[in-house]
Amino acid sequence: MKTQSEIASFLAKTATNKKIILFDGVCNLCNGAIQFIIKKDKNDIFRFVALQSELGIGICNYIGVDQNKIDSIILYNPGVAYYYKSSAALEIAKNLNGFYSLISIFRIFPEKLRNYIYDYIAKNRYKWYGKKESCMIPTPELKAKFL
């Protein structure tokens, strides 16, 4: 899955009507966030892929995101848009059930301010939460949610 047409074909077949969350697969904070999203994703909206994986790298290249410049979570809605940093987090929250959808109210704050806070947490996430040696391997029950 290296060419853009192969990535597009793969996404068309496997991620139809799904939003894809690209995340740091070795980050404990990120993995915890993904587990939380999976529990709250009652409408089965999301699919997940580690940024470090071949597919994650391919999707980033496909949508034109330079992974060397973005140390962030990315939400990709195929054929529509992609979001990163605080905007991705708020878009994800908007799609969760209940109280969590209200988190999107933080859009009232300027993106520059939201991303400053986001970047501060991202910069310190390994120090505060730790890092795995390799990407998370989903349990058999969760494999369908991971691309």
mmCIF file with all atom_site columns, C-alpha atoms in Angstrom:
data_model
loop_
_atom_site.group_PDB
_atom_site.id
_atom_site.type_symbol
_atom_site.label_atom_id
_atom_site.label_alt_id
_atom_site.label_comp_id
_atom_site.label_asym_id
_atom_site.label_entity_id
_atom_site.label_seq_id
_atom_site.pdbx_PDB_ins_code
_atom_site.Cartn_x
_atom_site.Cartn_y
_atom_site.Cartn_z
_atom_site.occupancy
_atom_site.B_iso_or_equiv
_atom_site.pdbx_formal_charge
_atom_site.auth_seq_id
_atom_site.auth_comp_id
_atom_site.auth_asym_id
_atom_site.auth_atom_id
_atom_site.pdbx_PDB_model_num
ATOM 1   C CA . MET A 1 1   ? 0.000   0.000  0.000  1.00 0.00 ? 1   MET A CA 1
ATOM 2   C CA . LYS A 1 2   ? 2.509   2.555  -1.024 1.00 0.00 ? 2   LYS A CA 1
ATOM 3   C CA . THR A 1 3   ? 1.046   4.426  -3.956 1.00 0.00 ? 3   THR A CA 1
ATOM 4   C CA . GLN A 1 4   ? -1.650  7.027  -3.556 1.00 0.00 ? 4   GLN A CA 1
ATOM 5   C CA . SER A 1 5   ? -4.028  5.030  -5.751 1.00 0.00 ? 5   SER A CA 1
ATOM 6   C CA . GLU A 1 6   ? -3.472  1.935  -3.583 1.00 0.00 ? 6   GLU A CA 1
ATOM 7   C CA . ILE A 1 7   ? -4.193  3.988  -0.445 1.00 0.00 ? 7   ILE A CA 1
ATOM 8   C CA . ALA A 1 8   ? -7.320  5.500  -2.044 1.00 0.00 ? 8   ALA A CA 1
ATOM 9   C CA . SER A 1 9   ? -8.537  2.066  -3.124 1.00 0.00 ? 9   SER A CA 1
ATOM 10  C CA . PHE A 1 10  ? -7.901  0.594  0.327  1.00 0.00 ? 10  PHE A CA 1
ATOM 11  C CA . LEU A 1 11  ? -9.752  3.437  2.052  1.00 0.00 ? 11  LEU A CA 1
ATOM 12  C CA . ALA A 1 12  ? -12.682 3.165  -0.359 1.00 0.00 ? 12  ALA A CA 1
ATOM 13  C CA . LYS A 1 13  ? -13.058 -0.544 0.441  1.00 0.00 ? 13  LYS A CA 1
ATOM 14  C CA . THR A 1 14  ? -12.376 -0.613 4.167  1.00 0.00 ? 14  THR A CA 1
ATOM 15  C CA . ALA A 1 15  ? -13.257 2.775  5.616  1.00 0.00 ? 15  ALA A CA 1
ATOM 16  C CA . THR A 1 16  ? -16.552 3.504  3.905  1.00 0.00 ? 16  THR A CA 1
ATOM 17  C CA . ASN A 1 17  ? -18.526 5.974  6.018  1.00 0.00 ? 17  ASN A CA 1
ATOM 18  C CA . LYS A 1 18  ? -15.915 5.805  8.783  1.00 0.00 ? 18  LYS A CA 1
ATOM 19  C CA . LYS A 1 19  ? -13.684 8.515  10.178 1.00 0.00 ? 19  LYS A CA 1
ATOM 20  C CA . ILE A 1 20  ? -10.080 7.498  10.674 1.00 0.00 ? 20  ILE A CA 1
ATOM 21  C CA . ILE A 1 21  ? -8.093  8.484  13.751 1.00 0.00 ? 21  ILE A CA 1
ATOM 22  C CA . LEU A 1 22  ? -4.337  8.387  13.223 1.00 0.00 ? 22  LEU A CA 1
ATOM 23  C CA . PHE A 1 23  ? -2.532  8.308  16.559 1.00 0.00 ? 23  PHE A CA 1
ATOM 24  C CA . ASP A 1 24  ? 0.901   7.827  18.099 1.00 0.00 ? 24  ASP A CA 1
ATOM 25  C CA . GLY A 1 25  ? 0.923   4.065  18.590 1.00 0.00 ? 25  GLY A CA 1
ATOM 26  C CA . VAL A 1 26  ? 3.714   4.056  21.191 1.00 0.00 ? 26  VAL A CA 1
ATOM 27  C CA . CYS A 1 27  ? 2.315   6.843  23.403 1.00 0.00 ? 27  CYS A CA 1
ATOM 28  C CA . ASN A 1 28  ? 0.573   5.679  26.586 1.00 0.00 ? 28  ASN A CA 1
ATOM 29  C CA . LEU A 1 29  ? -1.587  8.825  26.721 1.00 0.00 ? 29  LEU A CA 1
ATOM 30  C CA . CYS A 1 30  ? -2.650  8.336  23.100 1.00 0.00 ? 30  CYS A CA 1
ATOM 31  C CA . ASN A 1 31  ? -3.405  4.645  23.618 1.00 0.00 ? 31  ASN A CA 1
ATOM 32  C CA . GLY A 1 32  ? -5.506  5.503  26.662 1.00 0.00 ? 32  GLY A CA 1
ATOM 33  C CA . ALA A 1 33  ? -7.396  8.090  24.621 1.00 0.00 ? 33  ALA A CA 1
ATOM 34  C CA . ILE A 1 34  ? -8.035  5.520  21.867 1.00 0.00 ? 34  ILE A CA 1
ATOM 35  C CA . GLN A 1 35  ? -9.365  3.003  24.405 1.00 0.00 ? 35  GLN A CA 1
ATOM 36  C CA . PHE A 1 36  ? -11.656 5.713  25.791 1.00 0.00 ? 36  PHE A CA 1
ATOM 37  C CA . ILE A 1 37  ? -12.923 6.648  22.313 1.00 0.00 ? 37  ILE A CA 1
ATOM 38  C CA . ILE A 1 38  ? -13.606 2.999  21.475 1.00 0.00 ? 38  ILE A CA 1
ATOM 39  C CA . LYS A 1 39  ? -15.755 2.653  24.624 1.00 0.00 ? 39  LYS A CA 1
ATOM 40  C CA . LYS A 1 40  ? -17.708 5.833  23.845 1.00 0.00 ? 40  LYS A CA 1
ATOM 41  C CA . ASP A 1 41  ? -18.066 5.236  20.087 1.00 0.00 ? 41  ASP A CA 1
ATOM 42  C CA . LYS A 1 42  ? -21.532 3.687  20.355 1.00 0.00 ? 42  LYS A CA 1
ATOM 43  C CA . ASN A 1 43  ? -22.388 4.520  16.722 1.00 0.00 ? 43  ASN A CA 1
ATOM 44  C CA . ASP A 1 44  ? -19.217 2.828  15.366 1.00 0.00 ? 44  ASP A CA 1
ATOM 45  C CA . ILE A 1 45  ? -18.020 6.005  13.629 1.00 0.00 ? 45  ILE A CA 1
ATOM 46  C CA . PHE A 1 46  ? -14.266 5.616  13.997 1.00 0.00 ? 46  PHE A CA 1
ATOM 47  C CA . ARG A 1 47  ? -11.466 3.416  12.717 1.00 0.00 ? 47  ARG A CA 1
ATOM 48  C CA . PHE A 1 48  ? -7.935  3.633  14.073 1.00 0.00 ? 48  PHE A CA 1
ATOM 49  C CA . VAL A 1 49  ? -4.420  3.405  12.672 1.00 0.00 ? 49  VAL A CA 1
ATOM 50  C CA . ALA A 1 50  ? -1.042  4.109  14.244 1.00 0.00 ? 50  ALA A CA 1
ATOM 51  C CA . LEU A 1 51  ? 0.894   6.961  12.658 1.00 0.00 ? 51  LEU A CA 1
ATOM 52  C CA . GLN A 1 52  ? 4.021   4.791  12.697 1.00 0.00 ? 52  GLN A CA 1
ATOM 53  C CA . SER A 1 53  ? 2.446   1.976  10.668 1.00 0.00 ? 53  SER A CA 1
ATOM 54  C CA . GLU A 1 54  ? 2.889   1.611  6.922  1.00 0.00 ? 54  GLU A CA 1
ATOM 55  C CA . LEU A 1 55  ? -0.783  2.470  6.434  1.00 0.00 ? 55  LEU A CA 1
ATOM 56  C CA . GLY A 1 56  ? -0.541  5.464  8.781  1.00 0.00 ? 56  GLY A CA 1
ATOM 57  C CA . ILE A 1 57  ? 2.419   6.810  6.849  1.00 0.00 ? 57  ILE A CA 1
ATOM 58  C CA . GLY A 1 58  ? 0.611   6.117  3.571  1.00 0.00 ? 58  GLY A CA 1
ATOM 59  C CA . ILE A 1 59  ? -2.536  7.953  4.670  1.00 0.00 ? 59  ILE A CA 1
ATOM 60  C CA . CYS A 1 60  ? -0.476  10.946 5.830  1.00 0.00 ? 60  CYS A CA 1
ATOM 61  C CA . ASN A 1 61  ? 1.263   11.059 2.458  1.00 0.00 ? 61  ASN A CA 1
ATOM 62  C CA . TYR A 1 62  ? -2.087  10.648 0.682  1.00 0.00 ? 62  TYR A CA 1
ATOM 63  C CA . ILE A 1 63  ? -3.675  13.629 2.459  1.00 0.00 ? 63  ILE A CA 1
ATOM 64  C CA . GLY A 1 64  ? -0.494  15.697 2.285  1.00 0.00 ? 64  GLY A CA 1
ATOM 65  C CA . VAL A 1 65  ? 0.475   15.753 5.964  1.00 0.00 ? 65  VAL A CA 1
ATOM 66  C CA . ASP A 1 66  ? 4.190   15.858 6.697  1.00 0.00 ? 66  ASP A CA 1
ATOM 67  C CA . GLN A 1 67  ? 4.655   13.631 9.736  1.00 0.00 ? 67  GLN A CA 1
ATOM 68  C CA . ASN A 1 68  ? 7.944   15.338 10.534 1.00 0.00 ? 68  ASN A CA 1
ATOM 69  C CA . LYS A 1 69  ? 6.098   18.594 11.158 1.00 0.00 ? 69  LYS A CA 1
ATOM 70  C CA . ILE A 1 70  ? 3.037   17.251 12.956 1.00 0.00 ? 70  ILE A CA 1
ATOM 71  C CA . ASP A 1 71  ? 3.429   15.370 16.214 1.00 0.00 ? 71  ASP A CA 1
ATOM 72  C CA . SER A 1 72  ? -0.262  15.019 16.693 1.00 0.00 ? 72  SER A CA 1
ATOM 73  C CA . ILE A 1 73  ? -3.454  13.071 16.459 1.00 0.00 ? 73  ILE A CA 1
ATOM 74  C CA . ILE A 1 74  ? -5.105  13.351 13.062 1.00 0.00 ? 74  ILE A CA 1
ATOM 75  C CA . LEU A 1 75  ? -8.771  12.814 12.273 1.00 0.00 ? 75  LEU A CA 1
ATOM 76  C CA . TYR A 1 76  ? -9.337  12.010 8.625  1.00 0.00 ? 76  TYR A CA 1
ATOM 77  C CA . ASN A 1 77  ? -12.852 11.987 7.209  1.00 0.00 ? 77  ASN A CA 1
ATOM 78  C CA . PRO A 1 78  ? -12.193 10.394 3.785  1.00 0.00 ? 78  PRO A CA 1
ATOM 79  C CA . GLY A 1 79  ? -13.262 12.554 0.893  1.00 0.00 ? 79  GLY A CA 1
ATOM 80  C CA . VAL A 1 80  ? -14.287 15.400 3.213  1.00 0.00 ? 80  VAL A CA 1
ATOM 81  C CA . ALA A 1 81  ? -11.521 16.866 5.401  1.00 0.00 ? 81  ALA A CA 1
ATOM 82  C CA . TYR A 1 82  ? -8.818  16.177 7.926  1.00 0.00 ? 82  TYR A CA 1
ATOM 83  C CA . TYR A 1 83  ? -8.136  17.794 11.290 1.00 0.00 ? 83  TYR A CA 1
ATOM 84  C CA . TYR A 1 84  ? -5.135  17.732 13.582 1.00 0.00 ? 84  TYR A CA 1
ATOM 85  C CA . LYS A 1 85  ? -4.129  18.805 17.072 1.00 0.00 ? 85  LYS A CA 1
ATOM 86  C CA . SER A 1 86  ? -6.903  20.447 19.116 1.00 0.00 ? 86  SER A CA 1
ATOM 87  C CA . SER A 1 87  ? -9.281  20.600 16.148 1.00 0.00 ? 87  SER A CA 1
ATOM 88  C CA . ALA A 1 88  ? -9.031  16.817 15.735 1.00 0.00 ? 88  ALA A CA 1
ATOM 89  C CA . ALA A 1 89  ? -9.703  16.276 19.453 1.00 0.00 ? 89  ALA A CA 1
ATOM 90  C CA . LEU A 1 90  ? -12.753 18.552 19.354 1.00 0.00 ? 90  LEU A CA 1
ATOM 91  C CA . GLU A 1 91  ? -14.113 16.922 16.174 1.00 0.00 ? 91  GLU A CA 1
ATOM 92  C CA . ILE A 1 92  ? -13.722 13.490 17.768 1.00 0.00 ? 92  ILE A CA 1
ATOM 93  C CA . ALA A 1 93  ? -15.495 14.646 20.935 1.00 0.00 ? 93  ALA A CA 1
ATOM 94  C CA . LYS A 1 94  ? -18.317 16.105 18.840 1.00 0.00 ? 94  LYS A CA 1
ATOM 95  C CA . ASN A 1 95  ? -18.993 12.621 17.462 1.00 0.00 ? 95  ASN A CA 1
ATOM 96  C CA . LEU A 1 96  ? -19.134 10.887 20.843 1.00 0.00 ? 96  LEU A CA 1
ATOM 97  C CA . ASN A 1 97  ? -22.360 10.323 22.708 1.00 0.00 ? 97  ASN A CA 1
ATOM 98  C CA . GLY A 1 98  ? -23.637 12.256 25.679 1.00 0.00 ? 98  GLY A CA 1
ATOM 99  C CA . PHE A 1 99  ? -21.670 14.805 27.648 1.00 0.00 ? 99  PHE A CA 1
ATOM 100 C CA . TYR A 1 100 ? -18.530 14.397 25.563 1.00 0.00 ? 100 TYR A CA 1
ATOM 101 C CA . SER A 1 101 ? -20.105 16.009 22.528 1.00 0.00 ? 101 SER A CA 1
ATOM 102 C CA . LEU A 1 102 ? -20.358 19.217 24.581 1.00 0.00 ? 102 LEU A CA 1
ATOM 103 C CA . ILE A 1 103 ? -16.557 19.452 24.705 1.00 0.00 ? 103 ILE A CA 1
ATOM 104 C CA . SER A 1 104 ? -16.721 20.949 21.222 1.00 0.00 ? 104 SER A CA 1
ATOM 105 C CA . ILE A 1 105 ? -17.759 24.214 22.910 1.00 0.00 ? 105 ILE A CA 1
ATOM 106 C CA . PHE A 1 106 ? -14.011 24.832 23.353 1.00 0.00 ? 106 PHE A CA 1
ATOM 107 C CA . ARG A 1 107 ? -14.033 25.918 19.702 1.00 0.00 ? 107 ARG A CA 1
ATOM 108 C CA . ILE A 1 108 ? -14.908 29.355 21.055 1.00 0.00 ? 108 ILE A CA 1
ATOM 109 C CA . PHE A 1 109 ? -11.232 29.710 21.976 1.00 0.00 ? 109 PHE A CA 1
ATOM 110 C CA . PRO A 1 110 ? -8.854  30.669 19.172 1.00 0.00 ? 110 PRO A CA 1
ATOM 111 C CA . GLU A 1 111 ? -7.191  27.702 17.497 1.00 0.00 ? 111 GLU A CA 1
ATOM 112 C CA . LYS A 1 112 ? -3.763  29.194 18.212 1.00 0.00 ? 112 LYS A CA 1
ATOM 113 C CA . LEU A 1 113 ? -4.464  29.129 21.971 1.00 0.00 ? 113 LEU A CA 1
ATOM 114 C CA . ARG A 1 114 ? -5.982  25.629 21.848 1.00 0.00 ? 114 ARG A CA 1
ATOM 115 C CA . ASN A 1 115 ? -2.985  24.325 19.894 1.00 0.00 ? 115 ASN A CA 1
ATOM 116 C CA . TYR A 1 116 ? -0.521  25.988 22.268 1.00 0.00 ? 116 TYR A CA 1
ATOM 117 C CA . ILE A 1 117 ? -2.027  23.957 25.120 1.00 0.00 ? 117 ILE A CA 1
ATOM 118 C CA . TYR A 1 118 ? -2.241  20.862 22.935 1.00 0.00 ? 118 TYR A CA 1
ATOM 119 C CA . ASP A 1 119 ? 1.420   21.206 21.899 1.00 0.00 ? 119 ASP A CA 1
ATOM 120 C CA . TYR A 1 120 ? 2.519   21.616 25.519 1.00 0.00 ? 120 TYR A CA 1
ATOM 121 C CA . ILE A 1 121 ? 0.820   18.349 26.466 1.00 0.00 ? 121 ILE A CA 1
ATOM 122 C CA . ALA A 1 122 ? 2.092   16.590 23.310 1.00 0.00 ? 122 ALA A CA 1
ATOM 123 C CA . LYS A 1 123 ? 5.655   17.736 24.003 1.00 0.00 ? 123 LYS A CA 1
ATOM 124 C CA . ASN A 1 124 ? 5.546   16.286 27.524 1.00 0.00 ? 124 ASN A CA 1
ATOM 125 C CA . ARG A 1 125 ? 3.383   13.202 26.961 1.00 0.00 ? 125 ARG A CA 1
ATOM 126 C CA . TYR A 1 126 ? 6.209   10.657 27.047 1.00 0.00 ? 126 TYR A CA 1
ATOM 127 C CA . LYS A 1 127 ? 7.679   12.204 30.189 1.00 0.00 ? 127 LYS A CA 1
ATOM 128 C CA . TRP A 1 128 ? 4.308   12.313 31.979 1.00 0.00 ? 128 TRP A CA 1
ATOM 129 C CA . TYR A 1 129 ? 2.640   9.135  30.689 1.00 0.00 ? 129 TYR A CA 1
ATOM 130 C CA . GLY A 1 130 ? 5.440   6.987  29.309 1.00 0.00 ? 130 GLY A CA 1
ATOM 131 C CA . LYS A 1 131 ? 6.074   5.279  26.031 1.00 0.00 ? 131 LYS A CA 1
ATOM 132 C CA . LYS A 1 132 ? 5.708   1.705  24.764 1.00 0.00 ? 132 LYS A CA 1
ATOM 133 C CA . GLU A 1 133 ? 8.420   -0.147 22.893 1.00 0.00 ? 133 GLU A CA 1
ATOM 134 C CA . SER A 1 134 ? 6.025   -0.935 20.040 1.00 0.00 ? 134 SER A CA 1
ATOM 135 C CA . CYS A 1 135 ? 2.543   -0.071 18.844 1.00 0.00 ? 135 CYS A CA 1
ATOM 136 C CA . MET A 1 136 ? -0.487  -1.461 20.636 1.00 0.00 ? 136 MET A CA 1
ATOM 137 C CA . ILE A 1 137 ? -1.796  -4.782 19.327 1.00 0.00 ? 137 ILE A CA 1
ATOM 138 C CA . PRO A 1 138 ? -5.603  -4.771 19.479 1.00 0.00 ? 138 PRO A CA 1
ATOM 139 C CA . THR A 1 139 ? -7.448  -7.614 21.145 1.00 0.00 ? 139 THR A CA 1
ATOM 140 C CA . PRO A 1 140 ? -9.395  -9.963 18.857 1.00 0.00 ? 140 PRO A CA 1
ATOM 141 C CA . GLU A 1 141 ? -12.643 -8.148 19.796 1.00 0.00 ? 141 GLU A CA 1
ATOM 142 C CA . LEU A 1 142 ? -11.195 -4.788 18.712 1.00 0.00 ? 142 LEU A CA 1
ATOM 143 C CA . LYS A 1 143 ? -9.346  -5.852 15.536 1.00 0.00 ? 143 LYS A CA 1
ATOM 144 C CA . ALA A 1 144 ? -12.207 -4.739 13.279 1.00 0.00 ? 144 ALA A CA 1
ATOM 145 C CA . LYS A 1 145 ? -11.791 -1.168 14.545 1.00 0.00 ? 145 LYS A CA 1
ATOM 146 C CA . PHE A 1 146 ? -8.144  -0.984 13.493 1.00 0.00 ? 146 PHE A CA 1
ATOM 147 C CA . LEU A 1 147 ? -7.024  -0.646 9.877  1.00 0.00 ? 147 LEU A CA 1
#
